[in-house]
Amino acid sequence: MKKMKNGDDFLNFLPCDLSIKILTALEGPSDLVRITAVSRNWRHFVIRHGLCKHLSLQMFPQLSRVDRVNELGGSTKGHAGAGSSNFMEWEALEREHRAYAFLARCCLSTTAGDCISEAIIASSTDNYPEESICNTLEPRDRVARTASYWSSKGQKNPAVPETLTYRLIADLCVVTEIKIRPFQAFFQFGYPIYSAKSVRFRMGHIKDADESCQDSGTDKFAWTYTSQEFEMAQENRLQTFKLPEPILCIGGILQIELLSRVQRQEIDGLFYICMWGIIAVCHMFKLWDAHYLLLLVFRYLNPQKNSC
């Protein structure tokens, strides 16, 4: 390679594709944000080639469902006259860069913890409200000497699944693992464990912000992520299900699918699924950052891309 003089910019000497390959080998978009401060030429190169978005998509593939980026109070109109199309194109690139750069900064300021804030609905409940989904958020096994757990309705067919739907603490959470503890009926002969055979996780958002989500219908939600199936152990312990990679939950809705039933109740001969507790471990954005980001970046999710 030709030796560069002091002060020369390697972007002026290397082919464009090679420069892009070098810059996208960085650890994340936060490094690109620092690079844009080096010079005007570097900033324009990063923005023109959408490198912040490229690295953000590598970190969180769920962002591929974003249709377009908007800004609060921003205008999409360009100047009229000659060259206005080029100006509008550059404005769109800068707007997208700012959005993904802001996302990168937020990723550096997240805090880890349990991110479930509210139990929304269970697909069925055997004895409401004593055995409601709200009991899965209770850290204690017993409240006022009564077992605190959720129970589904009984089914003759053990293949019938159940779902538990929750709202997370913020509209944007980076979820890393989910913990579930099956219920053991200490008051029944043999102490049976009413676990599911396997579990699957969905994350997404409510389709219509003005519509109530207090039912279990899947048409109420748009899922931006669906996990693989994880086998559950038939044991009375908190089981940890680590996701293959950190998942950006866009919209703050988590649904747990409990697939197939194991335990039949002797009294009525029906199959049930019951759970003590649910914990979702994630890295949470600051609440203000999460609200702003949802409006800034994820306001325009393409409905056609949201089907699973």
Short mmCIF file of C-alpha atoms in Angstrom, two decimals:
data_model
loop_
_atom_site.label_atom_id
_atom_site.label_comp_id
_atom_site.label_asym_id
_atom_site.label_seq_id
_atom_site.Cartn_x
_atom_site.Cartn_y
_atom_site.Cartn_z
CA MET A 1 0.00 0.00 0.00
CA LYS A 2 1.25 3.47 -0.82
CA LYS A 3 2.88 5.19 2.16
CA MET A 4 0.74 8.09 3.34
CA LYS A 5 2.17 11.42 4.37
CA ASN A 6 1.50 12.79 7.84
CA GLY A 7 -2.06 14.08 8.00
CA ASP A 8 -3.25 12.08 5.02
CA ASP A 9 -6.60 10.29 5.41
CA PHE A 10 -6.59 6.56 4.62
CA LEU A 11 -10.19 6.88 3.41
CA ASN A 12 -8.78 8.83 0.44
CA PHE A 13 -6.41 6.00 -0.50
CA LEU A 14 -8.31 2.79 0.15
CA PRO A 15 -11.16 1.46 -2.02
CA CYS A 16 -14.56 2.29 -0.60
CA ASP A 17 -15.48 -1.38 0.02
CA LEU A 18 -12.27 -1.98 1.98
CA SER A 19 -12.83 1.13 4.13
CA ILE A 20 -16.36 -0.06 4.92
CA LYS A 21 -15.05 -3.52 5.82
CA ILE A 22 -12.52 -1.99 8.25
CA LEU A 23 -15.02 0.29 9.94
CA THR A 24 -17.72 -2.37 10.28
CA ALA A 25 -15.19 -4.64 12.03
CA LEU A 26 -15.51 -2.42 15.08
CA GLU A 27 -17.22 -3.79 18.19
CA GLY A 28 -20.35 -1.69 17.83
CA PRO A 29 -21.98 1.55 16.65
CA SER A 30 -20.74 3.37 19.76
CA ASP A 31 -17.20 3.17 18.28
CA LEU A 32 -18.51 4.65 15.04
CA VAL A 33 -19.96 7.56 16.97
CA ARG A 34 -16.47 8.34 18.25
CA ILE A 35 -15.03 7.99 14.75
CA THR A 36 -17.40 10.60 13.36
CA ALA A 37 -15.75 13.13 15.69
CA VAL A 38 -12.33 12.61 14.04
CA SER A 39 -13.04 14.74 10.96
CA ARG A 40 -15.81 15.97 8.70
CA ASN A 41 -14.69 13.53 6.00
CA TRP A 42 -14.98 10.54 8.36
CA ARG A 43 -18.37 11.71 9.60
CA HIS A 44 -19.73 12.03 6.07
CA PHE A 45 -18.34 8.61 5.12
CA VAL A 46 -20.00 6.90 8.10
CA ILE A 47 -23.33 8.63 7.48
CA ARG A 48 -23.33 8.23 3.70
CA HIS A 49 -22.84 4.45 3.95
CA GLY A 50 -25.23 3.91 6.89
CA LEU A 51 -22.56 2.22 9.00
CA CYS A 52 -24.26 2.91 12.36
CA LYS A 53 -27.38 1.15 11.12
CA HIS A 54 -25.31 -1.71 9.71
CA LEU A 55 -23.62 -2.43 13.06
CA SER A 56 -26.89 -1.97 14.98
CA LEU A 57 -28.51 -4.63 12.76
CA GLN A 58 -25.61 -6.96 13.55
CA MET A 59 -26.22 -6.44 17.27
CA PHE A 60 -30.02 -6.66 17.07
CA PRO A 61 -31.46 -8.36 13.94
CA GLN A 62 -34.97 -7.39 15.17
CA LEU A 63 -34.22 -3.87 13.89
CA SER A 64 -34.57 -5.19 10.33
CA ARG A 65 -38.33 -4.85 10.85
CA VAL A 66 -38.04 -1.06 11.09
CA ASP A 67 -39.64 0.44 8.01
CA ARG A 68 -38.29 3.99 8.36
CA VAL A 69 -36.95 6.40 10.94
CA ASN A 70 -38.69 9.51 12.19
CA GLU A 71 -37.76 12.20 14.73
CA LEU A 72 -39.97 13.92 17.26
CA GLY A 73 -40.85 17.29 15.81
CA GLY A 74 -38.75 16.57 12.76
CA SER A 75 -39.68 17.48 9.21
CA THR A 76 -39.25 15.26 6.19
CA LYS A 77 -39.59 18.13 3.74
CA GLY A 78 -36.55 19.31 1.85
CA HIS A 79 -35.76 22.57 0.08
CA ALA A 80 -37.49 23.09 -3.22
CA GLY A 81 -35.60 23.62 -6.42
CA ALA A 82 -32.53 22.10 -7.99
CA GLY A 83 -30.75 19.55 -5.86
CA SER A 84 -33.64 19.19 -3.41
CA SER A 85 -33.77 15.40 -3.88
CA ASN A 86 -30.10 15.11 -2.90
CA PHE A 87 -30.72 17.32 0.11
CA MET A 88 -33.68 15.21 1.23
CA GLU A 89 -31.67 12.02 0.78
CA TRP A 90 -28.84 13.40 2.92
CA GLU A 91 -31.32 14.59 5.57
CA ALA A 92 -32.77 11.07 5.74
CA LEU A 93 -29.29 9.55 6.11
CA GLU A 94 -28.40 12.00 8.89
CA ARG A 95 -31.70 11.33 10.67
CA GLU A 96 -31.09 7.58 10.54
CA HIS A 97 -27.53 8.02 11.77
CA ARG A 98 -28.65 10.10 14.75
CA ALA A 99 -31.26 7.50 15.68
CA TYR A 100 -28.92 4.51 15.64
CA ALA A 101 -26.13 6.51 17.29
CA PHE A 102 -28.54 7.36 20.10
CA LEU A 103 -29.39 3.66 20.38
CA ALA A 104 -25.68 2.86 20.69
CA ARG A 105 -25.22 5.36 23.53
CA CYS A 106 -28.25 3.93 25.34
CA CYS A 107 -26.83 0.41 25.07
CA LEU A 108 -23.83 1.56 27.10
CA SER A 109 -26.01 2.89 29.92
CA THR A 110 -28.34 -0.06 30.51
CA THR A 111 -28.78 -1.71 33.90
CA ALA A 112 -29.45 -5.42 34.47
CA GLY A 113 -32.40 -6.78 36.42
CA ASP A 114 -35.86 -8.35 36.33
CA CYS A 115 -37.81 -6.38 33.74
CA ILE A 116 -41.38 -7.71 34.09
CA SER A 117 -43.62 -4.95 35.43
CA GLU A 118 -47.14 -6.30 34.93
CA ALA A 119 -48.98 -9.54 34.22
CA ILE A 120 -51.41 -8.90 31.36
CA ILE A 121 -53.34 -12.10 30.67
CA ALA A 122 -53.17 -15.90 30.69
CA SER A 123 -54.78 -17.96 27.95
CA SER A 124 -56.80 -19.71 30.68
CA THR A 125 -57.08 -19.75 34.48
CA ASP A 126 -58.56 -22.61 36.44
CA ASN A 127 -59.68 -20.80 39.57
CA TYR A 128 -59.73 -17.02 39.10
CA PRO A 129 -58.53 -14.93 40.88
CA GLU A 130 -56.96 -17.32 43.43
CA GLU A 131 -54.81 -18.97 40.73
CA SER A 132 -54.31 -15.97 38.41
CA ILE A 133 -51.24 -15.07 36.36
CA CYS A 134 -50.46 -12.29 38.87
CA ASN A 135 -49.24 -14.97 41.27
CA THR A 136 -46.30 -15.71 38.97
CA LEU A 137 -44.82 -12.32 39.94
CA GLU A 138 -45.06 -13.09 43.66
CA PRO A 139 -41.59 -14.10 44.97
CA ARG A 140 -43.06 -16.07 47.86
CA ASP A 141 -44.44 -19.62 47.51
CA ARG A 142 -47.24 -18.92 49.95
CA VAL A 143 -49.24 -15.82 50.86
CA ALA A 144 -51.35 -15.94 54.04
CA ARG A 145 -50.66 -19.69 54.27
CA THR A 146 -52.09 -20.21 50.78
CA ALA A 147 -50.00 -21.44 47.84
CA SER A 148 -49.32 -18.63 45.35
CA TYR A 149 -49.28 -20.01 41.78
CA TRP A 150 -50.99 -19.80 38.39
CA SER A 151 -52.97 -22.77 37.05
CA SER A 152 -54.38 -23.34 33.60
CA LYS A 153 -57.76 -24.94 32.99
CA GLY A 154 -57.72 -28.71 32.62
CA GLN A 155 -57.65 -30.31 29.17
CA LYS A 156 -58.28 -33.85 27.97
CA ASN A 157 -55.71 -33.40 25.22
CA PRO A 158 -52.19 -32.95 26.68
CA ALA A 159 -51.01 -31.21 23.49
CA VAL A 160 -53.12 -28.08 24.16
CA PRO A 161 -50.67 -25.18 24.88
CA GLU A 162 -51.04 -22.21 27.21
CA THR A 163 -49.68 -18.65 27.02
CA LEU A 164 -48.72 -16.13 29.69
CA THR A 165 -48.41 -12.52 28.51
CA TYR A 166 -46.53 -9.78 30.37
CA ARG A 167 -45.68 -6.11 30.02
CA LEU A 168 -42.03 -5.20 30.54
CA ILE A 169 -40.80 -2.25 32.56
CA ALA A 170 -39.83 -0.26 29.44
CA ASP A 171 -40.75 -0.13 25.76
CA LEU A 172 -37.23 -1.22 24.91
CA CYS A 173 -35.42 -3.94 26.84
CA VAL A 174 -32.47 -6.12 25.88
CA VAL A 175 -33.58 -9.53 27.18
CA THR A 176 -30.89 -12.12 27.84
CA GLU A 177 -32.65 -14.92 29.74
CA ILE A 178 -35.98 -15.99 31.22
CA LYS A 179 -36.46 -18.02 34.39
CA ILE A 180 -39.49 -20.22 35.10
CA ARG A 181 -40.36 -22.39 38.09
CA PRO A 182 -42.97 -25.13 37.60
CA PHE A 183 -45.48 -25.69 40.39
CA GLN A 184 -45.32 -28.71 42.67
CA ALA A 185 -48.64 -29.56 44.36
CA PHE A 186 -47.49 -30.25 47.91
CA PHE A 187 -51.15 -30.76 48.92
CA GLN A 188 -51.73 -33.66 46.48
CA PHE A 189 -50.69 -37.29 46.87
CA GLY A 190 -47.24 -37.91 45.43
CA TYR A 191 -46.46 -34.17 45.17
CA PRO A 192 -46.95 -34.00 41.34
CA ILE A 193 -45.21 -31.29 39.30
CA TYR A 194 -47.44 -29.58 36.73
CA SER A 195 -44.80 -28.54 34.23
CA ALA A 196 -44.91 -28.13 30.46
CA LYS A 197 -42.78 -30.30 28.20
CA SER A 198 -41.19 -27.29 26.54
CA VAL A 199 -41.37 -23.51 26.39
CA ARG A 200 -41.04 -20.83 23.71
CA PHE A 201 -40.79 -17.03 23.99
CA ARG A 202 -42.22 -14.23 21.88
CA MET A 203 -41.46 -10.52 22.15
CA GLY A 204 -43.12 -7.57 20.46
CA HIS A 205 -45.65 -4.80 20.83
CA ILE A 206 -49.37 -4.07 20.80
CA LYS A 207 -50.54 -3.41 17.24
CA ASP A 208 -52.90 -0.60 18.16
CA ALA A 209 -51.69 1.62 21.02
CA ASP A 210 -55.29 2.72 21.74
CA GLU A 211 -56.60 -0.84 21.94
CA SER A 212 -56.80 -2.87 25.13
CA CYS A 213 -54.57 -5.95 25.26
CA GLN A 214 -56.54 -7.64 28.03
CA ASP A 215 -57.17 -10.81 26.09
CA SER A 216 -54.97 -13.61 24.83
CA GLY A 217 -55.77 -13.23 21.13
CA THR A 218 -52.61 -13.24 19.04
CA ASP A 219 -54.12 -10.69 16.65
CA LYS A 220 -53.62 -8.02 19.33
CA PHE A 221 -49.82 -8.24 19.10
CA ALA A 222 -47.06 -7.92 16.51
CA TRP A 223 -44.14 -10.19 17.37
CA THR A 224 -40.66 -9.00 16.43
CA TYR A 225 -38.95 -12.08 17.87
CA THR A 226 -39.86 -15.75 18.37
CA SER A 227 -37.40 -18.06 20.10
CA GLN A 228 -36.62 -21.70 19.58
CA GLU A 229 -38.30 -24.29 21.79
CA PHE A 230 -36.57 -25.04 25.09
CA GLU A 231 -37.14 -28.32 26.92
CA MET A 232 -38.37 -27.93 30.49
CA ALA A 233 -37.21 -30.18 33.34
CA GLN A 234 -39.95 -31.82 35.37
CA GLU A 235 -38.52 -30.39 38.58
CA ASN A 236 -39.61 -27.94 41.27
CA ARG A 237 -36.83 -25.41 40.74
CA LEU A 238 -36.24 -22.08 39.02
CA GLN A 239 -35.10 -23.05 35.53
CA THR A 240 -33.01 -20.64 33.46
CA PHE A 241 -33.49 -20.39 29.69
CA LYS A 242 -30.68 -18.39 28.12
CA LEU A 243 -31.48 -16.87 24.74
CA PRO A 244 -28.92 -17.60 21.98
CA GLU A 245 -28.12 -13.87 21.85
CA PRO A 246 -29.35 -10.71 23.58
CA ILE A 247 -32.75 -9.84 22.11
CA LEU A 248 -34.00 -6.28 21.74
CA CYS A 249 -37.68 -6.38 22.70
CA ILE A 250 -39.34 -3.61 20.70
CA GLY A 251 -42.59 -2.60 22.35
CA GLY A 252 -42.26 -4.10 25.81
CA ILE A 253 -44.48 -7.21 25.49
CA LEU A 254 -43.27 -10.68 26.45
CA GLN A 255 -45.30 -13.83 25.86
CA ILE A 256 -44.37 -17.25 27.24
CA GLU A 257 -45.74 -20.24 25.37
CA LEU A 258 -46.03 -23.42 27.46
CA LEU A 259 -46.10 -26.32 25.03
CA SER A 260 -47.67 -29.70 25.87
CA ARG A 261 -48.80 -30.92 29.28
CA VAL A 262 -47.15 -33.60 31.38
CA GLN A 263 -49.21 -34.08 34.54
CA ARG A 264 -52.75 -35.43 34.76
CA GLN A 265 -54.76 -34.65 37.88
CA GLU A 266 -56.19 -37.78 39.51
CA ILE A 267 -59.42 -36.12 40.66
CA ASP A 268 -60.82 -35.17 37.23
CA GLY A 269 -58.41 -36.96 34.86
CA LEU A 270 -57.50 -33.70 33.06
CA PHE A 271 -54.05 -32.32 32.18
CA TYR A 272 -52.92 -29.01 33.74
CA ILE A 273 -49.96 -26.62 33.57
CA CYS A 274 -49.12 -24.63 36.72
CA MET A 275 -46.30 -22.18 37.50
CA TRP A 276 -44.86 -20.69 40.69
CA GLY A 277 -42.89 -17.77 39.25
CA ILE A 278 -41.58 -16.05 36.11
CA ILE A 279 -38.50 -13.80 35.87
CA ALA A 280 -37.21 -12.07 32.73
CA VAL A 281 -33.60 -10.92 33.07
CA CYS A 282 -32.61 -8.05 30.83
CA HIS A 283 -30.60 -4.89 30.40
CA MET A 284 -33.04 -2.00 30.66
CA PHE A 285 -32.68 1.38 29.05
CA LYS A 286 -33.40 4.42 31.14
CA LEU A 287 -37.16 4.95 30.97
CA TRP A 288 -36.82 8.32 29.23
CA ASP A 289 -34.35 6.92 26.72
CA ALA A 290 -36.61 3.94 26.02
CA HIS A 291 -39.67 6.14 25.42
CA TYR A 292 -37.73 8.50 23.17
CA LEU A 293 -36.12 5.68 21.22
CA LEU A 294 -39.44 3.95 20.61
CA LEU A 295 -40.82 7.12 19.03
CA LEU A 296 -37.57 8.00 17.29
CA VAL A 297 -36.56 4.71 15.74
CA PHE A 298 -39.34 2.20 16.05
CA ARG A 299 -42.43 4.26 15.36
CA TYR A 300 -42.62 2.99 11.82
CA LEU A 301 -42.56 -0.78 12.02
CA ASN A 302 -43.62 -2.35 8.75
CA PRO A 303 -46.72 -4.48 9.51
CA GLN A 304 -45.87 -6.86 6.67
CA LYS A 305 -42.57 -7.65 8.34
CA ASN A 306 -44.10 -8.40 11.72
CA SER A 307 -45.68 -11.76 10.92
CA CYS A 308 -43.94 -14.78 12.44
#
